[in-house]
Structure formats: structure tokens, C-alpha cells
């Protein structure tokens, strides 16, 4: 086992130097590290000490800074192991539970054996031995007895009560794959763990029903990762709980996230709240989604942006269907937790834009806290953000146009007339412009597409 872990550690060190999202790191961890343990866990279970070593390696790869080695470094874990094992759609990291993974493998082996019984393909000697033990109900193999009992428990939970010994299949009539077995076992405990602060927000009306599902639909990987980490409470600022703010020197209480991103005086100076409101207004639909007025206050003009209510909005206060929901109704836009609650009905543009803004604020916070030579920029550059916004829309348009052209090359029946591709691309251009709330003229011309495809 030590040799295996050393091999895994050596391969992960190379990946550790890259700046990757949590989703990418998780996939790397499974493909290049944890999957190597598969062969060694078919029969024997890992010892507790071995499981601890594996978990420490996982914590180092996901939580430690990129420039820290796997050994001799005290990792400040960004997420507890129990919560990290849950899927991304509920705010976990989708890390394998090694013990459940081992059980899933054993149940998959038993299920494949029973499938062989069904199809009369028990050719191997151990299959014939197992078949005999089951027929006589006399078990000499502890492995078979223990895992057949576990297999029967799943069978009962799936309400399969026929007397015949048949393999457990999925909705498509195929035997469960290893991944499906793992999911089946994992689903026995549907509780979604939350941090203490997430639970307190939940009690105050901050919903988590579709929050992470909506975050996973954000187009740009980097901004999506930052928004996910923020809501999953796994940014490297958890150690700042109940400490003084490193920026404004005020007490942050139990919420460094809310303070650093929303309440900190230095952050407010950086984002210029009035410019932020105007930027959101011009990039998320202007008069289409918002009422915009200018009011005079103390010889200054202030942009007042009020959400425009949809005439078709659902009135059920439990659905969070629209801004009309009285629990979330705002006289004007405010920069706080509710501004990035993706369970509220928001436009495609709004969700992606807020992720872009939050990501750039996070870059600035990191620079101010961790850099030896912090930037002296006094405010967020909204002109740069606007360029990034248009670039994001353009890349999305080009990608979908490529997919459309490839589809037309394969599907000759639906694209017999060359004009169909042109019409579809024009429609795509309008749709993309509408989603990102930008003028069509800012996207590439149809004629110039050959340079992108």
C-alpha cells in the first residue's frame, strides 16, 4: 500500500501545479489517483490507517495551495470529508467515499455473477463453486455470503420481491454499472449537509433548492468555480472566522464571506456600488428587466434600479418565482447575499454576470490578503468587465455555431437545403444576443465564420 500511495502522490504533484477548478481537480483525482486503488480493493477492505492516508492525500490535493508539497504540510481543510462526498449539485465536491466504493465493487461483482447465472454463462471455477453454494444454501465462502446478504438488502429496498434470483437492472434493462451501484448505496442517506452559516441563511429565507444546479449552468469555468466555492463555503478564508478583517481591520464575526465580499469598507470602495448598479443595468437587459431612474440626493445623482415585475409571475410565495415574492422584494438593488441567490428567478445574463463580478472581486481580495506586493487599484474596472462579458458571449456563439455546422454535416435529412443552416445560425445569433443582453452587431458576422470554424 505505501508504494501505491507514493505512486499516486507523484502523479498528483504534477497536476497540483496547475490552476484548476474544483470540478477539474475532482475528475483528476478520480481518474489518476483513486481509480488506481480499484484493483486492490476487490477482495480485502482497506485498513483504517490506510483510509486515513488516502483521505489526507485527497485533502492535500483539493485544499492545499499549489506550491505546497504533499508531505510535511499542515492542510487547512476547506470542506469536511462528509460534505465533500456529496454531489456538486448539492454543494459537495463529489469525492468518492472509499468504503462505499469498495462495497459498490463487491455488489457489482455479485450482480455480474447472478447475471451469468441468468444467461447460463458460469464457466469459471469460482462461479461454479458459488452457484453450488447458493443452490445448497451452504456457504463456504465468507466473501460470497456477506456480499450476497448486502446485495439482497438493496434488492429489498428496490422492492424486488420475486423468488427467482435475477440481477438488478437499471431503467434501460441493463445490469447496474459500478457507478450506478455507488450512487444507489449513496442515495440511502439523502440528507444534504450544510455548514452552520448555510443553515442560518436557510432559516432566513435563503433557499438552496436549485442553487447549485443553477450555479453549474454558468458558462465560464473560472467564474462558475468561484461562485460555487462561495456558496459551498470552501474558499481559503474559513480560517478568518471570528477574526479581524485583514482589509478594513473590523470584526468579521462568524461570516468572513459576507464581510469580505459585501460589508467591508475597502471592498465597497473597490466596487463603487453606484457603478455596479449601472453596470448590471446595462448588461442585463436595461429597460427589459429593470426600471431605471436617477434621483438627486445631497447634490449627487444616484441610480435607482428597481426590478420590473413580470405579468406572468407566479404568486406562490414558496416558489421564489419572481422578484414579486414579498420575502425578496427590494425597493432597489442592493449588494448582499440576496443579490446572488440563484434560487430567485433571474435572467441567463444576470446569473452569468454576477458570477463574473464575484470572481473579479475575489481576485482583488486574494491580491490584497495574500500578495506580498498588493495592487493599488482603487476601483473595479467595469470597462474591462464589459470586454470580458462580450468575449464570453462571442465564445459561446462561436462554439454553438461550430456544433450547428457539424450537425448539418452529419444530419443530411434535416439540412437538405443550405439555407437551413444559414437560417439556424441567424436564429442562434439572435438568441445568444438576447441571452447576454448585448446587441447582435457585437457578435461576429455570419460571413466571417470560416475563420473561427
mmCIF file with all atom_site columns, N, CA and C in Angstrom, residues 130-141 145:
data_model
loop_
_atom_site.group_PDB
_atom_site.id
_atom_site.type_symbol
_atom_site.label_atom_id
_atom_site.label_alt_id
_atom_site.label_comp_id
_atom_site.label_asym_id
_atom_site.label_entity_id
_atom_site.label_seq_id
_atom_site.pdbx_PDB_ins_code
_atom_site.Cartn_x
_atom_site.Cartn_y
_atom_site.Cartn_z
_atom_site.occupancy
_atom_site.B_iso_or_equiv
_atom_site.pdbx_formal_charge
_atom_site.auth_seq_id
_atom_site.auth_comp_id
_atom_site.auth_asym_id
_atom_site.auth_atom_id
_atom_site.pdbx_PDB_model_num
ATOM 1  N N  . UNK A 1 130 ? -19.645 -20.958 -6.478 1.00 0.00 ? 130 UNK A N  1
ATOM 2  C CA . UNK A 1 130 ? -20.658 -20.076 -5.903 1.00 0.00 ? 130 UNK A CA 1
ATOM 3  C C  . UNK A 1 130 ? -22.063 -20.573 -6.229 1.00 0.00 ? 130 UNK A C  1
ATOM 4  N N  . UNK A 1 131 ? -22.249 -21.000 -7.465 1.00 0.00 ? 131 UNK A N  1
ATOM 5  C CA . UNK A 1 131 ? -23.563 -21.497 -7.878 1.00 0.00 ? 131 UNK A CA 1
ATOM 6  C C  . UNK A 1 131 ? -23.976 -22.688 -7.006 1.00 0.00 ? 131 UNK A C  1
ATOM 7  N N  . UNK A 1 132 ? -23.054 -23.574 -6.748 1.00 0.00 ? 132 UNK A N  1
ATOM 8  C CA . UNK A 1 132 ? -23.338 -24.762 -5.931 1.00 0.00 ? 132 UNK A CA 1
ATOM 9  C C  . UNK A 1 132 ? -23.697 -24.344 -4.495 1.00 0.00 ? 132 UNK A C  1
ATOM 10 N N  . UNK A 1 133 ? -22.953 -23.394 -3.943 1.00 0.00 ? 133 UNK A N  1
ATOM 11 C CA . UNK A 1 133 ? -23.208 -22.942 -2.570 1.00 0.00 ? 133 UNK A CA 1
ATOM 12 C C  . UNK A 1 133 ? -24.593 -22.315 -2.436 1.00 0.00 ? 133 UNK A C  1
ATOM 13 N N  . UNK A 1 134 ? -24.998 -21.551 -3.451 1.00 0.00 ? 134 UNK A N  1
ATOM 14 C CA . UNK A 1 134 ? -26.316 -20.914 -3.416 1.00 0.00 ? 134 UNK A CA 1
ATOM 15 C C  . UNK A 1 134 ? -27.421 -21.961 -3.546 1.00 0.00 ? 134 UNK A C  1
ATOM 16 N N  . UNK A 1 135 ? -27.248 -22.907 -4.446 1.00 0.00 ? 135 UNK A N  1
ATOM 17 C CA . UNK A 1 135 ? -28.251 -23.956 -4.645 1.00 0.00 ? 135 UNK A CA 1
ATOM 18 C C  . UNK A 1 135 ? -28.459 -24.771 -3.371 1.00 0.00 ? 135 UNK A C  1
ATOM 19 N N  . UNK A 1 136 ? -27.378 -25.106 -2.667 1.00 0.00 ? 136 UNK A N  1
ATOM 20 C CA . UNK A 1 136 ? -27.457 -25.923 -1.454 1.00 0.00 ? 136 UNK A CA 1
ATOM 21 C C  . UNK A 1 136 ? -27.693 -25.081 -0.194 1.00 0.00 ? 136 UNK A C  1
ATOM 22 N N  . UNK A 1 137 ? -27.600 -23.736 -0.371 1.00 0.00 ? 137 UNK A N  1
ATOM 23 C CA . UNK A 1 137 ? -27.733 -22.816 0.766  1.00 0.00 ? 137 UNK A CA 1
ATOM 24 C C  . UNK A 1 137 ? -26.730 -23.147 1.876  1.00 0.00 ? 137 UNK A C  1
ATOM 25 N N  . UNK A 1 138 ? -25.563 -23.576 1.459  1.00 0.00 ? 138 UNK A N  1
ATOM 26 C CA . UNK A 1 138 ? -24.462 -23.862 2.375  1.00 0.00 ? 138 UNK A CA 1
ATOM 27 C C  . UNK A 1 138 ? -23.229 -23.110 1.877  1.00 0.00 ? 138 UNK A C  1
ATOM 28 N N  . UNK A 1 139 ? -22.825 -22.102 2.649  1.00 0.00 ? 139 UNK A N  1
ATOM 29 C CA . UNK A 1 139 ? -21.781 -21.198 2.175  1.00 0.00 ? 139 UNK A CA 1
ATOM 30 C C  . UNK A 1 139 ? -20.446 -21.495 2.845  1.00 0.00 ? 139 UNK A C  1
ATOM 31 N N  . UNK A 1 140 ? -19.470 -21.774 2.015  1.00 0.00 ? 140 UNK A N  1
ATOM 32 C CA . UNK A 1 140 ? -18.095 -21.943 2.494  1.00 0.00 ? 140 UNK A CA 1
ATOM 33 C C  . UNK A 1 140 ? -17.269 -20.688 2.224  1.00 0.00 ? 140 UNK A C  1
ATOM 34 N N  . UNK A 1 141 ? -17.798 -19.831 1.340  1.00 0.00 ? 141 UNK A N  1
ATOM 35 C CA . UNK A 1 141 ? -17.107 -18.574 1.012  1.00 0.00 ? 141 UNK A CA 1
ATOM 36 C C  . UNK A 1 141 ? -17.719 -17.435 1.822  1.00 0.00 ? 141 UNK A C  1
ATOM 37 N N  . UNK A 1 145 ? -21.093 -15.008 0.997  1.00 0.00 ? 145 UNK A N  1
ATOM 38 C CA . UNK A 1 145 ? -22.199 -14.905 1.957  1.00 0.00 ? 145 UNK A CA 1
ATOM 39 C C  . UNK A 1 145 ? -22.439 -13.466 2.378  1.00 0.00 ? 145 UNK A C  1
#
